[in-house]
Coordinates of N, CA and C in Angstrom, one line a residue:
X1 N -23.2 -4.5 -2.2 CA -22.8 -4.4 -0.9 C -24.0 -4.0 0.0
X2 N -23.8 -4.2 1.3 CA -24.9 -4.2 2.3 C -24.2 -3.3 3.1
X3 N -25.8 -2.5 3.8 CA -25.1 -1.4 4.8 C -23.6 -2.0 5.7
X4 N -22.7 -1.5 6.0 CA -21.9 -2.2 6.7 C -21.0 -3.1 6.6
X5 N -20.8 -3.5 5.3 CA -19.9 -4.4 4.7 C -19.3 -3.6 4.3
X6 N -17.5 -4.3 4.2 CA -16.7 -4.0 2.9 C -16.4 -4.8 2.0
X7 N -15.9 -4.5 1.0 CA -15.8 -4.9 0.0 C -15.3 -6.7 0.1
X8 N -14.4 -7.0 0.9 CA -14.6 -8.6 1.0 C -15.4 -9.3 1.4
X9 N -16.3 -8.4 2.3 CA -17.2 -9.3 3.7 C -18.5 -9.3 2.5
X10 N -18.8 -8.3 1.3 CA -19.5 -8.8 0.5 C -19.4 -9.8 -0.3
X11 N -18.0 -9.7 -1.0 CA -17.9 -10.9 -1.7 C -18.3 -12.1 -1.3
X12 N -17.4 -12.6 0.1 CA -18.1 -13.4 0.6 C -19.2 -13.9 1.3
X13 N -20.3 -13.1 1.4 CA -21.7 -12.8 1.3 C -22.1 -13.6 0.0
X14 N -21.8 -12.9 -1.2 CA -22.3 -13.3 -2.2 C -21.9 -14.3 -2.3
X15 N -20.7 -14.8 -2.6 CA -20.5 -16.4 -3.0 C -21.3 -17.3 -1.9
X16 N -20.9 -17.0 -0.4 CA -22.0 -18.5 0.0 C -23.6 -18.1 -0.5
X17 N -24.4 -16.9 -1.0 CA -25.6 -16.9 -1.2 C -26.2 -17.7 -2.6
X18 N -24.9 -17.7 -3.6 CA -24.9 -18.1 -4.9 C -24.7 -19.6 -4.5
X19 N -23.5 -20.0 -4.1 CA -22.7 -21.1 -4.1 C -22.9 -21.9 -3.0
X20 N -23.5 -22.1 -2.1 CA -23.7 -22.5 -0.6 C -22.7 -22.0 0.5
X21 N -23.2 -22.5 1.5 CA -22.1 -22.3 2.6 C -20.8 -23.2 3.2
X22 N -21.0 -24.2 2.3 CA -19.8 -25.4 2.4 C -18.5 -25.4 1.6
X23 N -18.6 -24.4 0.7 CA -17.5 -23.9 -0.3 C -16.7 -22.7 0.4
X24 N -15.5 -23.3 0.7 CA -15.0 -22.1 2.1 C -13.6 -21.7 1.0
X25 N -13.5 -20.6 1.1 CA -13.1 -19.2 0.5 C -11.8 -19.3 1.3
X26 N -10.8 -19.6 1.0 CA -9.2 -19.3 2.3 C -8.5 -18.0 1.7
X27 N -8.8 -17.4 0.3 CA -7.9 -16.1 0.1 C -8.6 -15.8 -1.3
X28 N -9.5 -14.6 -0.7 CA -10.0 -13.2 -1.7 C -8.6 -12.4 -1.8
X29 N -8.2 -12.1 -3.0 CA -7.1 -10.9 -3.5 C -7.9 -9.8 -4.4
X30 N -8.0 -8.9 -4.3 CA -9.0 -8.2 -5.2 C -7.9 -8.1 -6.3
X31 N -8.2 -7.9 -7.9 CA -7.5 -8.2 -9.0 C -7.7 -6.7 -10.0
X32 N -8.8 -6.8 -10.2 CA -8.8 -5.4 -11.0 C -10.2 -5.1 -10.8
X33 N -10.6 -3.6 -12.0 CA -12.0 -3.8 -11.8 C -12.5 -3.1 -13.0
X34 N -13.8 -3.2 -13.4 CA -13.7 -1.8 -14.5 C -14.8 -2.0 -14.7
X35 N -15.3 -0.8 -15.6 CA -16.9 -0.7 -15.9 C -17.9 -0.9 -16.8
X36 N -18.5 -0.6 -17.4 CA -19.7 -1.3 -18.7 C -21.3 -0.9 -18.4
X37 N -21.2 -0.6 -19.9 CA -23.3 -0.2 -20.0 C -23.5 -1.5 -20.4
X38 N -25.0 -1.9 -20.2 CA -25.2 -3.5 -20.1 C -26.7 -3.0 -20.6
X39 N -27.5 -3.8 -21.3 CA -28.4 -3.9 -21.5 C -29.0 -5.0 -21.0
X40 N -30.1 -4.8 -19.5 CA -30.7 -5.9 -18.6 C -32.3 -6.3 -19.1
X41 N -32.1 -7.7 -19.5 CA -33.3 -8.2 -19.6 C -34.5 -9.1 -18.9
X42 N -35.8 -8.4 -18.8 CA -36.2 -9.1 -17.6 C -36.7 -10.5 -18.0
X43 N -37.3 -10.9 -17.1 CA -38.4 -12.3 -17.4 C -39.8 -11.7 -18.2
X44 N -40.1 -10.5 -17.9 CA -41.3 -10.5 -19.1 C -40.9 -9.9 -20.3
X45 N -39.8 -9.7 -20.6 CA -39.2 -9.4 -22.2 C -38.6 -7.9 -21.9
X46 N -38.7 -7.0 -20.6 CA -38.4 -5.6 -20.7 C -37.3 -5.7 -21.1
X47 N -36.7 -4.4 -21.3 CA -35.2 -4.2 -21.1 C -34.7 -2.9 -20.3
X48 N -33.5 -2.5 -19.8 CA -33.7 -1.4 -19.2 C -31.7 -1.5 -19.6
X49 N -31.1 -0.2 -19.8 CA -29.9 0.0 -20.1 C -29.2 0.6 -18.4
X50 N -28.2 -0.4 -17.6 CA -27.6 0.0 -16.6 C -26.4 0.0 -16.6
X51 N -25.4 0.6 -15.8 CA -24.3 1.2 -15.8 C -23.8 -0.3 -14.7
X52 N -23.0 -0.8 -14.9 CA -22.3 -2.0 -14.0 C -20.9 -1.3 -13.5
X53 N -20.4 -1.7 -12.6 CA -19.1 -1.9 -12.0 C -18.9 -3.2 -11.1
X54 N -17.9 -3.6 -12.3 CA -17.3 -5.2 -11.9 C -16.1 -5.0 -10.7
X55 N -16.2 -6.0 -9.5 CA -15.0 -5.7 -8.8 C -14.8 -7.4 -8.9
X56 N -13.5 -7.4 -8.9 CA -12.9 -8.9 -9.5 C -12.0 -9.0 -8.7
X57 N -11.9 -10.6 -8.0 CA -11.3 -10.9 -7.1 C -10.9 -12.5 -7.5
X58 N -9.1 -12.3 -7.6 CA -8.7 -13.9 -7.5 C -9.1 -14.5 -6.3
X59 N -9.4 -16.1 -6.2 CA -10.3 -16.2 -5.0 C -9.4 -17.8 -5.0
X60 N -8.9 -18.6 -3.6 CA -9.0 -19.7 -3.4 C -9.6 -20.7 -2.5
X61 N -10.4 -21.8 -3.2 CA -11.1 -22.5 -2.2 C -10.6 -23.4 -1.6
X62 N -10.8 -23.5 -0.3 CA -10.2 -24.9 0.1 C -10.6 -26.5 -0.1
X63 N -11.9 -26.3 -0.9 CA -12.7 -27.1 -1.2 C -13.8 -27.1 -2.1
X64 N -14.2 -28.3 -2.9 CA -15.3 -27.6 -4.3 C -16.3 -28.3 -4.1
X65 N -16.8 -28.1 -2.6 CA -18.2 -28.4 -2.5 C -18.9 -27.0 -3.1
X66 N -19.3 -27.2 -3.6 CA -20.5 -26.4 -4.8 C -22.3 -26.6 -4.1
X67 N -23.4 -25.9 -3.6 CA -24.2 -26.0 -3.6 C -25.6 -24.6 -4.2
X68 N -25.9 -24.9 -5.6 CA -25.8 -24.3 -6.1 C -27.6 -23.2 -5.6
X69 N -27.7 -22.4 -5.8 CA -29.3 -22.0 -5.5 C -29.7 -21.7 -6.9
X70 N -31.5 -21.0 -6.7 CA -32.2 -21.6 -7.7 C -31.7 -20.8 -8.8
X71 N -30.4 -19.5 -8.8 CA -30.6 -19.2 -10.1 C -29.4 -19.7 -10.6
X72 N -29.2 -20.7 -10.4 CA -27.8 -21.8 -11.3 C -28.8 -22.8 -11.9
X73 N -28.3 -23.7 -13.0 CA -28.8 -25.0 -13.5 C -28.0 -25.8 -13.1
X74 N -26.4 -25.3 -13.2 CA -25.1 -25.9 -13.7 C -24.0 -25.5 -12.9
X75 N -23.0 -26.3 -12.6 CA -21.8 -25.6 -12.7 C -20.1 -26.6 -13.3
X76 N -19.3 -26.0 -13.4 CA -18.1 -26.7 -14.2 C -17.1 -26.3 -13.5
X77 N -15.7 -27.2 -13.0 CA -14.4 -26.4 -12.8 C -13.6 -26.7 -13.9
X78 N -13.4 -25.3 -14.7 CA -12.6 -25.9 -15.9 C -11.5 -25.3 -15.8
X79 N -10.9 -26.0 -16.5 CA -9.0 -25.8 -16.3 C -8.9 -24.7 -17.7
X80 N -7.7 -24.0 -17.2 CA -7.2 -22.8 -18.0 C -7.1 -23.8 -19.5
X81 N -7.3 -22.9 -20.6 CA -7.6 -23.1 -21.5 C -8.8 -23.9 -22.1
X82 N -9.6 -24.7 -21.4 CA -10.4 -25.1 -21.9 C -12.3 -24.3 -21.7
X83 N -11.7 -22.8 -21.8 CA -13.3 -22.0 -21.5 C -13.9 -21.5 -23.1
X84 N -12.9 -22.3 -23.9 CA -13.4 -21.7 -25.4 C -14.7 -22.5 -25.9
X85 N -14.9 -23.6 -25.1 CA -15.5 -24.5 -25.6 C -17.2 -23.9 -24.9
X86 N -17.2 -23.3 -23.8 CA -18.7 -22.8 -23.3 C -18.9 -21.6 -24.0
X87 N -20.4 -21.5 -23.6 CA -21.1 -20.6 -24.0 C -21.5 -19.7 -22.8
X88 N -20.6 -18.4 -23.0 CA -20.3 -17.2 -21.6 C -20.4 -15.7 -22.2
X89 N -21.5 -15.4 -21.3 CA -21.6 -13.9 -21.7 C -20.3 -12.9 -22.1
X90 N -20.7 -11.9 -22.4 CA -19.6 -10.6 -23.1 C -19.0 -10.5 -21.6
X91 N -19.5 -10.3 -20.7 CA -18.7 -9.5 -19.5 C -17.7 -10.8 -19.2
X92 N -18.4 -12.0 -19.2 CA -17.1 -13.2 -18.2 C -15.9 -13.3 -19.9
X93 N -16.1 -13.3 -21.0 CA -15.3 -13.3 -22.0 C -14.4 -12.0 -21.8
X94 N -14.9 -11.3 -21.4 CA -13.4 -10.1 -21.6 C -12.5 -9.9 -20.2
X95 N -13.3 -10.7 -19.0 CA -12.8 -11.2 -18.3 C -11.6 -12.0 -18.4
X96 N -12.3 -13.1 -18.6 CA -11.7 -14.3 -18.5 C -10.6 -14.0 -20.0
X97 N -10.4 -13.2 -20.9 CA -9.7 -13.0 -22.0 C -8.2 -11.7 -21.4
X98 N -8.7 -11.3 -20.5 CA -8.1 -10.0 -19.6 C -6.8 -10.9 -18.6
X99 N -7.4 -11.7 -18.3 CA -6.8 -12.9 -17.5 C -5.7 -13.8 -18.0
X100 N -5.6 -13.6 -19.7 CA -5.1 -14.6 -20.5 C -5.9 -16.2 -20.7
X101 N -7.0 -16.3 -20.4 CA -7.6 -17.4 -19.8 C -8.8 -17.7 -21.2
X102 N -8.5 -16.3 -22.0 CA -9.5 -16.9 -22.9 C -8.7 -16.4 -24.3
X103 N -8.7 -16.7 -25.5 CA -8.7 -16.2 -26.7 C -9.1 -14.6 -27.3
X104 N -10.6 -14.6 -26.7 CA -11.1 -13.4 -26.7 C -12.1 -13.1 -27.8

């Protein structure tokens, strides 16, 4: 979050910075939230142990223009049940498993 924001006006901050500005957001619901030590890896091989807090918000778009910036390759809209098949970090798996959305 940025001086002056709350908690939605960042969300939606972050998604157009990630996702572009043509993916329009019609209802943030905040959903749950919870915490985690994460071991963060840089680009020259460091590592440094940080304390995360996830705040998780059901979100709908009114449209899936997607414009991705440079730290995406990829992106997919996948339908419930079929996220077993990617390859997703520990945090989006206990997520997305929290949700009923994954196996776990």
């Amino acid at each position: 979050m940025e001086a002056g924001e709350n908690i939605e006006e960042a969300l939606r901050r972050e998604i157009r910075e990630e996702l572009g500005d043509k993916l329009e957001i019609v209802q943030a619901t905040p959903w749950t939230f919870r915490d985690d030590v994460r071991v963060k890896t840089y680009a020259d091989g460091s590592t440094e142990q940080i304390y995360m807090i996830y705040l998780i918000f059901n979100c709908r778009a009114a449209n899936r223009t997607v414009e991705l910036n440079d730290e995406f390759e990829d992106h997919a809209w996948v339908k419930a049940g079929e996220f077993d098949s990617y390859d997703l970090n520990a945090a989006t798996r206990i997520t997305l498993a929290a949700k009923g959305l994954l196996q776990g």
